[in-house]
PDB file of C-alpha atoms in Angstrom:
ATOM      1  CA  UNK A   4     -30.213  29.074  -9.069  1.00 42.00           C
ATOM      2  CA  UNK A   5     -28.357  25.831  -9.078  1.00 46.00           C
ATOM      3  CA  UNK A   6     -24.878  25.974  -9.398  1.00 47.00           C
ATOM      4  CA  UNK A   7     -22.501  24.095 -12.005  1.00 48.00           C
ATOM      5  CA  UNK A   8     -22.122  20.704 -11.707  1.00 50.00           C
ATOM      6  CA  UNK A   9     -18.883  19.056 -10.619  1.00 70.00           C
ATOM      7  CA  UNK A  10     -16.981  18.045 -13.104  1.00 73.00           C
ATOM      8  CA  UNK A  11     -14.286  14.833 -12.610  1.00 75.00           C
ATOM      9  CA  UNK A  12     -10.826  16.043 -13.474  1.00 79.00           C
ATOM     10  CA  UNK A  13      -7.646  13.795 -13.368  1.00 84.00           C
ATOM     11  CA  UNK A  14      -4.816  15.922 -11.842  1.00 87.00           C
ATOM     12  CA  UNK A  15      -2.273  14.098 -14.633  1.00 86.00           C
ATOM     13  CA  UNK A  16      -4.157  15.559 -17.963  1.00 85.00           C
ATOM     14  CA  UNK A  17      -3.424  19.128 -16.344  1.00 82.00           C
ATOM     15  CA  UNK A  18      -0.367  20.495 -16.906  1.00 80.00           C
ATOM     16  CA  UNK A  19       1.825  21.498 -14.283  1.00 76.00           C
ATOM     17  CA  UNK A  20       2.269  24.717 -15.367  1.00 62.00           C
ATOM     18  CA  UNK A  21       1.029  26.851 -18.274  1.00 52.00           C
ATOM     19  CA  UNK A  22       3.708  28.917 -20.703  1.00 50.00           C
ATOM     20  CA  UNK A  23       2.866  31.808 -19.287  1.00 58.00           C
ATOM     21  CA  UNK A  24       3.625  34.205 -16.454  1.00 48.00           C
ATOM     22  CA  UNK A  25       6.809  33.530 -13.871  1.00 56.00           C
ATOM     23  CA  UNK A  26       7.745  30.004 -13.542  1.00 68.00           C
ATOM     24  CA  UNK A  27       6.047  28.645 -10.059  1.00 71.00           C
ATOM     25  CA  UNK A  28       7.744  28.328  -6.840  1.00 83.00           C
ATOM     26  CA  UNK A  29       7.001  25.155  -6.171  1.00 87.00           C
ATOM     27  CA  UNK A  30       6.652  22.033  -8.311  1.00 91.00           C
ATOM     28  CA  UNK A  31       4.279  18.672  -7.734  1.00 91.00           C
ATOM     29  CA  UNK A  32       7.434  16.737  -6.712  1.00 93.00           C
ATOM     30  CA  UNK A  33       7.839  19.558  -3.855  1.00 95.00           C
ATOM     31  CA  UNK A  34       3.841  19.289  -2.486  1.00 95.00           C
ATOM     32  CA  UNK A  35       4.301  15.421  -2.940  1.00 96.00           C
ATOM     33  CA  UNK A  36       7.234  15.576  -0.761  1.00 97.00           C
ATOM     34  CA  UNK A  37       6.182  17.680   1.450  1.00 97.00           C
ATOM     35  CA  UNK A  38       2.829  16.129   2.259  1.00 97.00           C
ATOM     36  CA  UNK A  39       5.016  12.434   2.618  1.00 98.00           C
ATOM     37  CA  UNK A  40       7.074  13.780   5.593  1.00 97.00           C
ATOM     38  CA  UNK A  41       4.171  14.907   7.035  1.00 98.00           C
ATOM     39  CA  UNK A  42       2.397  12.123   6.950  1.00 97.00           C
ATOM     40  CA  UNK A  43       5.576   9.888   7.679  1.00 97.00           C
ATOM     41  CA  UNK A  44       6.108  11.402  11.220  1.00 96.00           C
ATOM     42  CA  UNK A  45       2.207  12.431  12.242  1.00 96.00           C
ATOM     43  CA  UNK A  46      -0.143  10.265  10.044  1.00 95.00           C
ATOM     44  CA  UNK A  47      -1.908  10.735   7.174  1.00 96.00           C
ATOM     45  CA  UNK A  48      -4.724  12.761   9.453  1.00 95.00           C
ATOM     46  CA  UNK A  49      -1.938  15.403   9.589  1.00 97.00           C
ATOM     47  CA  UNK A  50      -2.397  15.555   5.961  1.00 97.00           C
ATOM     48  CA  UNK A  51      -3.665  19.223   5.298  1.00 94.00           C
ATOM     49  CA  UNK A  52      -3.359  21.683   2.912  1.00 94.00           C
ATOM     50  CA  UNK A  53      -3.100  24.678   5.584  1.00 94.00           C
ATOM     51  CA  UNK A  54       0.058  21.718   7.118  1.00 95.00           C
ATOM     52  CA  UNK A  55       1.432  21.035   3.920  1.00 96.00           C
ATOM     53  CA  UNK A  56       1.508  24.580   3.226  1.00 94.00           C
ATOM     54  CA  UNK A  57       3.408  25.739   6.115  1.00 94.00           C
ATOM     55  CA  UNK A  58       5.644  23.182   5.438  1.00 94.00           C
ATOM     56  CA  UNK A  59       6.496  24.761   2.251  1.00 93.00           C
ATOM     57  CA  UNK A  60       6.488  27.874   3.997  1.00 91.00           C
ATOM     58  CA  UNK A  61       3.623  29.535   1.108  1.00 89.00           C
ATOM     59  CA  UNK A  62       0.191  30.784   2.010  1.00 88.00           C
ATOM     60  CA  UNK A  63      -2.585  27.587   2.142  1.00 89.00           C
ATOM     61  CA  UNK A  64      -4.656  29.574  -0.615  1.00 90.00           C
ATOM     62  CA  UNK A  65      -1.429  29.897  -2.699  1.00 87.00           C
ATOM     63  CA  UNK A  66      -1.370  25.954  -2.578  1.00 89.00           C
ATOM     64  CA  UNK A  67      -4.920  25.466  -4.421  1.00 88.00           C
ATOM     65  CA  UNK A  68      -3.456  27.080  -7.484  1.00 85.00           C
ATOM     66  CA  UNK A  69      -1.343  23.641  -7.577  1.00 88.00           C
ATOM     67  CA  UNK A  70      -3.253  21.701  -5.939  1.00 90.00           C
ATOM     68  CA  UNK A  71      -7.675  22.080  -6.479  1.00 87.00           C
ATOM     69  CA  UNK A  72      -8.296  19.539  -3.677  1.00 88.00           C
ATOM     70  CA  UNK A  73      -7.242  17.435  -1.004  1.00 91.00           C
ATOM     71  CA  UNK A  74      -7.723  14.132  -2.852  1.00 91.00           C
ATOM     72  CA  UNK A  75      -5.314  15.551  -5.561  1.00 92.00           C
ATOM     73  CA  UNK A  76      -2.759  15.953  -2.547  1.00 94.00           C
ATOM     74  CA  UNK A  77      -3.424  12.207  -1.562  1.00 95.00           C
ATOM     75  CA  UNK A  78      -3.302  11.105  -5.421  1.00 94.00           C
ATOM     76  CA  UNK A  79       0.416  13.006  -5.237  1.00 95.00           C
ATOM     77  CA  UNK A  80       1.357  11.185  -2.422  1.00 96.00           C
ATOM     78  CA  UNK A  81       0.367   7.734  -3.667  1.00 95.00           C
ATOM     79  CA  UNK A  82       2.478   8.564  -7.240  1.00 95.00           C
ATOM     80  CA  UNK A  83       5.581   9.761  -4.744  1.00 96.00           C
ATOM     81  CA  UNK A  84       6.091   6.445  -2.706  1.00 96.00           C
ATOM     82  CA  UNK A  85       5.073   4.594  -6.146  1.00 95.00           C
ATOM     83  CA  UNK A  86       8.229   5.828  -7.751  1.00 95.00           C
ATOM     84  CA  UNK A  87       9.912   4.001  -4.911  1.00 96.00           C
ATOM     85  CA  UNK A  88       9.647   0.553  -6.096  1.00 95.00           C
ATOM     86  CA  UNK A  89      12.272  -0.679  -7.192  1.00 95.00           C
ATOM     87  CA  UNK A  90      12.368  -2.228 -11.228  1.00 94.00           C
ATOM     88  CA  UNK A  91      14.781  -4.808 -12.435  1.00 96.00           C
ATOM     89  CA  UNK A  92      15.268  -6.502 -15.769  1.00 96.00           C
ATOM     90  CA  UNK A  93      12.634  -9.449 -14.952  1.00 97.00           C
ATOM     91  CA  UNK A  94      14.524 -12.864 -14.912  1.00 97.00           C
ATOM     92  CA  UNK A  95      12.041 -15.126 -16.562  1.00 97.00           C
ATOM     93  CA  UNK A  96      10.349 -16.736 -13.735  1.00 97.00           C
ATOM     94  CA  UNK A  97       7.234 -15.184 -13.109  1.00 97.00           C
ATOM     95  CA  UNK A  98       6.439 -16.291  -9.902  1.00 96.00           C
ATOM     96  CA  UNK A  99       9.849 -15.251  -7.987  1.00 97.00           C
ATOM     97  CA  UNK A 100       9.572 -12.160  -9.602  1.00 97.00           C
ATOM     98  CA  UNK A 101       6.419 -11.413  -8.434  1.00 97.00           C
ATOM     99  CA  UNK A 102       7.416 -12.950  -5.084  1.00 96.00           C
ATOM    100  CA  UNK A 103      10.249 -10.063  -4.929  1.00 97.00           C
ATOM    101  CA  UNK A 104       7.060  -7.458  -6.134  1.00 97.00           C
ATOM    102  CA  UNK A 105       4.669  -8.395  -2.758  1.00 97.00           C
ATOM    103  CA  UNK A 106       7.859  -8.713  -0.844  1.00 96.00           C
ATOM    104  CA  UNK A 107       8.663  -4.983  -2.017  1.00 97.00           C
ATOM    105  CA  UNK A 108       5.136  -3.282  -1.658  1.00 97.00           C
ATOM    106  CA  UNK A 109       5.281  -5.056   1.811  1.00 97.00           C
ATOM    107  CA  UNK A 110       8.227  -3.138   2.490  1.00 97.00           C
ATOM    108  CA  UNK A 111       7.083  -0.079   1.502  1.00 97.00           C
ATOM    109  CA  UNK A 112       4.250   0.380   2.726  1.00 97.00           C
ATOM    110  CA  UNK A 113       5.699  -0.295   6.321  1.00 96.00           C
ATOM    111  CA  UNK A 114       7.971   2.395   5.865  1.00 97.00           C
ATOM    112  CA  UNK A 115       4.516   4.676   4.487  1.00 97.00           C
ATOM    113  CA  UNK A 116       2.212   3.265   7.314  1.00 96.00           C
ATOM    114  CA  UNK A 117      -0.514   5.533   5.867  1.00 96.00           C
ATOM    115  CA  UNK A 118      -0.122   3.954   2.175  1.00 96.00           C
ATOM    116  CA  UNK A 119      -2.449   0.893   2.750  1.00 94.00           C
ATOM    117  CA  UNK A 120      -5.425   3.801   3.570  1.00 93.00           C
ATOM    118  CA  UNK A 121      -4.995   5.709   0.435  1.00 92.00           C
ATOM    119  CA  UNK A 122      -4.334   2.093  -1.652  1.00 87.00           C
ATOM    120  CA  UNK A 123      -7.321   2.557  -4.397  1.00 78.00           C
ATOM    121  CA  UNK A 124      -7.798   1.860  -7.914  1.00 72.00           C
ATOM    122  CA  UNK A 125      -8.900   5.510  -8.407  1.00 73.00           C
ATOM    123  CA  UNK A 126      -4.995   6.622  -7.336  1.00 74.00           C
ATOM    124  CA  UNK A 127      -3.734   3.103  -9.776  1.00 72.00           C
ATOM    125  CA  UNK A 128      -2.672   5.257 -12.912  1.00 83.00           C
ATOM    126  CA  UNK A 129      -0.760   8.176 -11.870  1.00 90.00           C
ATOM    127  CA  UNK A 130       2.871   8.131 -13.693  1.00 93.00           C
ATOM    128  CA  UNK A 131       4.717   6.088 -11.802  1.00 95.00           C
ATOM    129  CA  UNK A 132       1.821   3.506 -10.839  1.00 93.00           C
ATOM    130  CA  UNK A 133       1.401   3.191 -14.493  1.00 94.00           C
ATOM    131  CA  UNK A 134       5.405   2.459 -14.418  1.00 96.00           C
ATOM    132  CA  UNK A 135       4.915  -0.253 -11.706  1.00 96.00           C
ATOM    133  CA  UNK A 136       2.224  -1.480 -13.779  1.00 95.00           C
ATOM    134  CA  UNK A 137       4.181  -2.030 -16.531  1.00 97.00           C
ATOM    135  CA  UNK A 138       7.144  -3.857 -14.367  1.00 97.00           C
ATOM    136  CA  UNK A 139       4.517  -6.002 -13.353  1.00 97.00           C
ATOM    137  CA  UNK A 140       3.330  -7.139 -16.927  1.00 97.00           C
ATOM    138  CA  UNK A 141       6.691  -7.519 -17.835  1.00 98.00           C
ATOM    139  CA  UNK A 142       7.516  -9.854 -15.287  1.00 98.00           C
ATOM    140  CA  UNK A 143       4.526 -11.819 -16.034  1.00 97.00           C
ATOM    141  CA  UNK A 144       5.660 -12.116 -19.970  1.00 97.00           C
ATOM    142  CA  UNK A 145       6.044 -15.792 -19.498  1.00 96.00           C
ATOM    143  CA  UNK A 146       2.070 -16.347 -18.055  1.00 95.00           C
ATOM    144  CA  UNK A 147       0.334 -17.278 -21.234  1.00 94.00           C
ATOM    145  CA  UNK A 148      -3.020 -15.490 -20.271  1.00 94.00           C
ATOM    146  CA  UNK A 149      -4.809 -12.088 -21.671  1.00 96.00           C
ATOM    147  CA  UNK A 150      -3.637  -9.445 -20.067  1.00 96.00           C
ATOM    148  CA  UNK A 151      -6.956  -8.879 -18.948  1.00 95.00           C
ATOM    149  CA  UNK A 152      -5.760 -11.913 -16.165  1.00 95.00           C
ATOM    150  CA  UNK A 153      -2.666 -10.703 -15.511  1.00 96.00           C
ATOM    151  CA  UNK A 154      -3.824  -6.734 -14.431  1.00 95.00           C
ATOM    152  CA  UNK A 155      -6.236  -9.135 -11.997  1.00 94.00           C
ATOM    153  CA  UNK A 156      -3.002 -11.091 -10.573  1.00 96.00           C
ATOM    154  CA  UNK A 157      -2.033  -7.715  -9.792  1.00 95.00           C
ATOM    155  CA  UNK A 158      -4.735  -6.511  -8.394  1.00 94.00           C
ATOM    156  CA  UNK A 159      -5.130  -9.607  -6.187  1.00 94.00           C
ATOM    157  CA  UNK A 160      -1.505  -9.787  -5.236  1.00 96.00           C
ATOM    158  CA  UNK A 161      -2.019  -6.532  -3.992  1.00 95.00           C
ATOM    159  CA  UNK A 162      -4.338  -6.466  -2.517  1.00 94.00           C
ATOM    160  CA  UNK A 163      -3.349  -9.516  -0.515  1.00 95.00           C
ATOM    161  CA  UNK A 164      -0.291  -7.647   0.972  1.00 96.00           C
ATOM    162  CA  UNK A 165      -2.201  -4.495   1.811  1.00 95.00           C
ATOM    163  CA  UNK A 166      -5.089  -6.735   3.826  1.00 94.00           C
ATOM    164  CA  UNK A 167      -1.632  -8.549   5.494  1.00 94.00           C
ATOM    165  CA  UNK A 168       0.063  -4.976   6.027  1.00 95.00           C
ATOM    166  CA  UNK A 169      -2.771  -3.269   7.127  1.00 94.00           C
ATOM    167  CA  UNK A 170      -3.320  -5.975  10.029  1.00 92.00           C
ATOM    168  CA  UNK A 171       0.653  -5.843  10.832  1.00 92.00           C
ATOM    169  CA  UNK A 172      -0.474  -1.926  11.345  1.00 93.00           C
ATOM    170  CA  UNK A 173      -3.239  -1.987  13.193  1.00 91.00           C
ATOM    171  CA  UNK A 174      -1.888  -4.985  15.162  1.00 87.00           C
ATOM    172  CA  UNK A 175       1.467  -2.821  16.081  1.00 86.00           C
ATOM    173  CA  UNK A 176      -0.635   0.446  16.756  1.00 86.00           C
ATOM    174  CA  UNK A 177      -2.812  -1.374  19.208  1.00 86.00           C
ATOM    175  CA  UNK A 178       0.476  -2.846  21.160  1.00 83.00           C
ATOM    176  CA  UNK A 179       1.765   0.711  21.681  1.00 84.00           C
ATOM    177  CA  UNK A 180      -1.466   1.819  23.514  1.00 85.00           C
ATOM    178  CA  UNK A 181      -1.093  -1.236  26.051  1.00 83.00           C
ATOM    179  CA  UNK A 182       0.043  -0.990  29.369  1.00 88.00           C
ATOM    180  CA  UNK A 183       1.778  -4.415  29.084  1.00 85.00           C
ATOM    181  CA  UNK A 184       3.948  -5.755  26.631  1.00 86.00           C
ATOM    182  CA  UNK A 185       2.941  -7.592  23.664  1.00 81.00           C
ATOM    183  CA  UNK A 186       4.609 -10.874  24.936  1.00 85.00           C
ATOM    184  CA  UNK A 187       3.031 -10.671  28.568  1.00 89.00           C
ATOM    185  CA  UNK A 188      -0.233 -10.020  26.510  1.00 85.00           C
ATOM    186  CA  UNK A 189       0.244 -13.161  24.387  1.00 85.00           C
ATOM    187  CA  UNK A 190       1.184 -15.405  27.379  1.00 88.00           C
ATOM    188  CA  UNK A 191      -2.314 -14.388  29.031  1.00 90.00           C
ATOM    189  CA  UNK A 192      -4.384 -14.928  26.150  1.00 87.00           C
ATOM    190  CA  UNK A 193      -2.554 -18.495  25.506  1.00 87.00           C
ATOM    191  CA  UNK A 194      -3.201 -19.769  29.106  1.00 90.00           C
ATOM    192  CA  UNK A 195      -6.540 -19.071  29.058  1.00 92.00           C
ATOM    193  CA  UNK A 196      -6.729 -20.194  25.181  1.00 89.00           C
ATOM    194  CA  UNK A 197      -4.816 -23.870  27.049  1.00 88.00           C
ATOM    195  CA  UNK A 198      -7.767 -23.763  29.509  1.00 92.00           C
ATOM    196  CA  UNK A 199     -10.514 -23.539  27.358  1.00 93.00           C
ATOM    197  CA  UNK A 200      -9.246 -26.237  24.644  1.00 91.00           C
ATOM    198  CA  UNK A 201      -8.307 -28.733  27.913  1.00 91.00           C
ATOM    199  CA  UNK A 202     -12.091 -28.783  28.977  1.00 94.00           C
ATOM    200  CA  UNK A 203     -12.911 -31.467  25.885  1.00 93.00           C
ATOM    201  CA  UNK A 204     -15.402 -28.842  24.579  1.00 94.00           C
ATOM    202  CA  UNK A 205     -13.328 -28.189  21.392  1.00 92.00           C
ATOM    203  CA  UNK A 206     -11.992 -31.398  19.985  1.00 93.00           C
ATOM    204  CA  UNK A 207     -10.888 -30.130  16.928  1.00 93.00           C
ATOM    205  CA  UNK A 208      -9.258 -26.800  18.694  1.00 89.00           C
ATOM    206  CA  UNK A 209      -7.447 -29.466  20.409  1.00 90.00           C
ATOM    207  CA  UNK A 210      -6.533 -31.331  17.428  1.00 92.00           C
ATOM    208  CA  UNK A 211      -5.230 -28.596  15.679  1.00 88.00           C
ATOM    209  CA  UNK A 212      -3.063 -26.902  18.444  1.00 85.00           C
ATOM    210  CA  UNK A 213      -1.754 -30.398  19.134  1.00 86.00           C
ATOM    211  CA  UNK A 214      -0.565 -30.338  15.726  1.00 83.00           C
ATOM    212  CA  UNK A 215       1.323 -27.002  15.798  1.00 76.00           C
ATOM    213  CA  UNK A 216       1.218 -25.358  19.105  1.00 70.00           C
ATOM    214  CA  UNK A 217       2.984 -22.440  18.190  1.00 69.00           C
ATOM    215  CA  UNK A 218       4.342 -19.743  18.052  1.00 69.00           C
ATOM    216  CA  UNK A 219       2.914 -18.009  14.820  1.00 77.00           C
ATOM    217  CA  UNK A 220       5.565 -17.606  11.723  1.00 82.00           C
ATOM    218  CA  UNK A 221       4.438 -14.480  10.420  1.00 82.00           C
ATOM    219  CA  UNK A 222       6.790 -14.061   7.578  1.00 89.00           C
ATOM    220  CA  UNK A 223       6.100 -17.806   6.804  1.00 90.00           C
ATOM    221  CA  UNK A 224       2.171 -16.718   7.074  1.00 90.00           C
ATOM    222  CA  UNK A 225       3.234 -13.955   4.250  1.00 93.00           C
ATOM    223  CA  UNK A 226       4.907 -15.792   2.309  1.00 93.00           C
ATOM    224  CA  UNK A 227       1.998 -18.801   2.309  1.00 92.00           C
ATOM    225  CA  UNK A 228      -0.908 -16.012   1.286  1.00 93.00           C
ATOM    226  CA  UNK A 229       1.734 -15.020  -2.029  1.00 94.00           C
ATOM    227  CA  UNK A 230       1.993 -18.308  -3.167  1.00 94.00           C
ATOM    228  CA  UNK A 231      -1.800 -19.090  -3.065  1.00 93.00           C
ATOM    229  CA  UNK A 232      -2.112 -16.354  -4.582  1.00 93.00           C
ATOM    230  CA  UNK A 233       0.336 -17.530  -7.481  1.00 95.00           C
ATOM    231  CA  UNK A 234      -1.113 -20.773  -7.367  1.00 94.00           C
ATOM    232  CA  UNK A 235      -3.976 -19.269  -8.102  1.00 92.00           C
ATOM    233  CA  UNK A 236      -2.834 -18.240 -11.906  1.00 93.00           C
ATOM    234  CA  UNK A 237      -0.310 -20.752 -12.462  1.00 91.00           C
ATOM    235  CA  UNK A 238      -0.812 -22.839 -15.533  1.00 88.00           C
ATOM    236  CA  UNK A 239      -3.225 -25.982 -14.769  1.00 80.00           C
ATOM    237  CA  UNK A 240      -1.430 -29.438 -15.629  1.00 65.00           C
TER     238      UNK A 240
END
């Protein structure tokens, strides 16, 4: 006999805890934190609920009767380092306010290197997402446009800095495993990146390098990729 089907359950419609029976040793706020260290120091592939559980110091079983699945752990997590941004009375200019947002989620998601892994819409309307969200509209009070266009700026703008975060990542991770330094690295791959453009074969190569040979301005590079992006919505005219 087939069993029940599935049935999709958002961990924010249950409540926390019923009126009944002793009051529970542990809150969300507790997993949440619990499961952020862990991930913090180990990654988020240290994520589990028998980890998370010892870190509590309960029984792993104990933990499903907070917690029904992994992904409700991860959706936890993602609310957590949400509540960290920070929220200001916006200032009236849109776009340096929601400079000072990417600069933020930048920021924060460096010091959660896992964050840009779990970054979803599915995990976008947990409590304090839904707070963030709100900052966000705020900010953009003086953009006439629906607010259909301005939860897209959002979504754009971030996902711009977790595409630029998640190569700053995966660029850093892949310098620790070298045997060399990241700077003897770069001064190999430029000589042989000289020789190739000297041999004529790529005029425009040439052209370009000639123009600015370097070195990259990363934060300049960041900062270039926000404003397109604000370009992008800015009133026309």
């Amino acid at each position: 006999m087939a069993g029940r089907a599935a049935v999709p359950e958002v961990i924010w419609a249950r409540p926390e805890r019923t009126g009944r029976g002793p009051k529970p040793a542990y809150t969300r706020a507790d997993i949440a934190a619990a499961a952020v260290r862990i991930a913090d120091a180990q990654g988020l592939d240290a994520v589990s609920m028998r980890h998370v559980a010892a870190e509590l110091g309960c029984g792993t079983m104990s933990l499903y009767n907070y917690v029904p699945r992994k992904e409700d752990l991860h959706e936890l997590m993602v609310d957590a380092v949400s509540g960290e941004h920070e929220q200001w009375e916006p200032s009236g200019d849109w776009r340096a306010d929601m400079l000072r947002v990417g600069r933020q989620t930048r920021e924060l998601m460096h010091r959660h290197p896992w964050l840009p892994r779990l970054m979803s819409p599915v995990y976008g309307f947990s409590p304090n997402a839904l707070r963030y969200l709100e900052h966000c509209l705020a900010c953009l009070d003086p953009l006439d446009m629906t607010y259909g266009m301005k939860m897209q700026f959002v979504g754009m703008l971030n996902g711009v800095v977790t595409m630029y975060v998640s190569n700053e990542l995966a660029t850093a991770e892949r310098t620790r495993s070298l045997p060399w330094s990241a700077e003897q690295e770069n001064a190999a791959r430029i000589g042989y990146l000289g020789s190739q453009v000297a041999t004529g074969a790529y005029p425009r190569l040439a052209a370009a390098f000639s123009e600015d040979p370097g070195p990259i301005d990363l934060e300049a590079v960041f900062a270039f990729a926000l404003e397109r992006v604000l370009d992008a919505f800015a009133p026309k005219g």
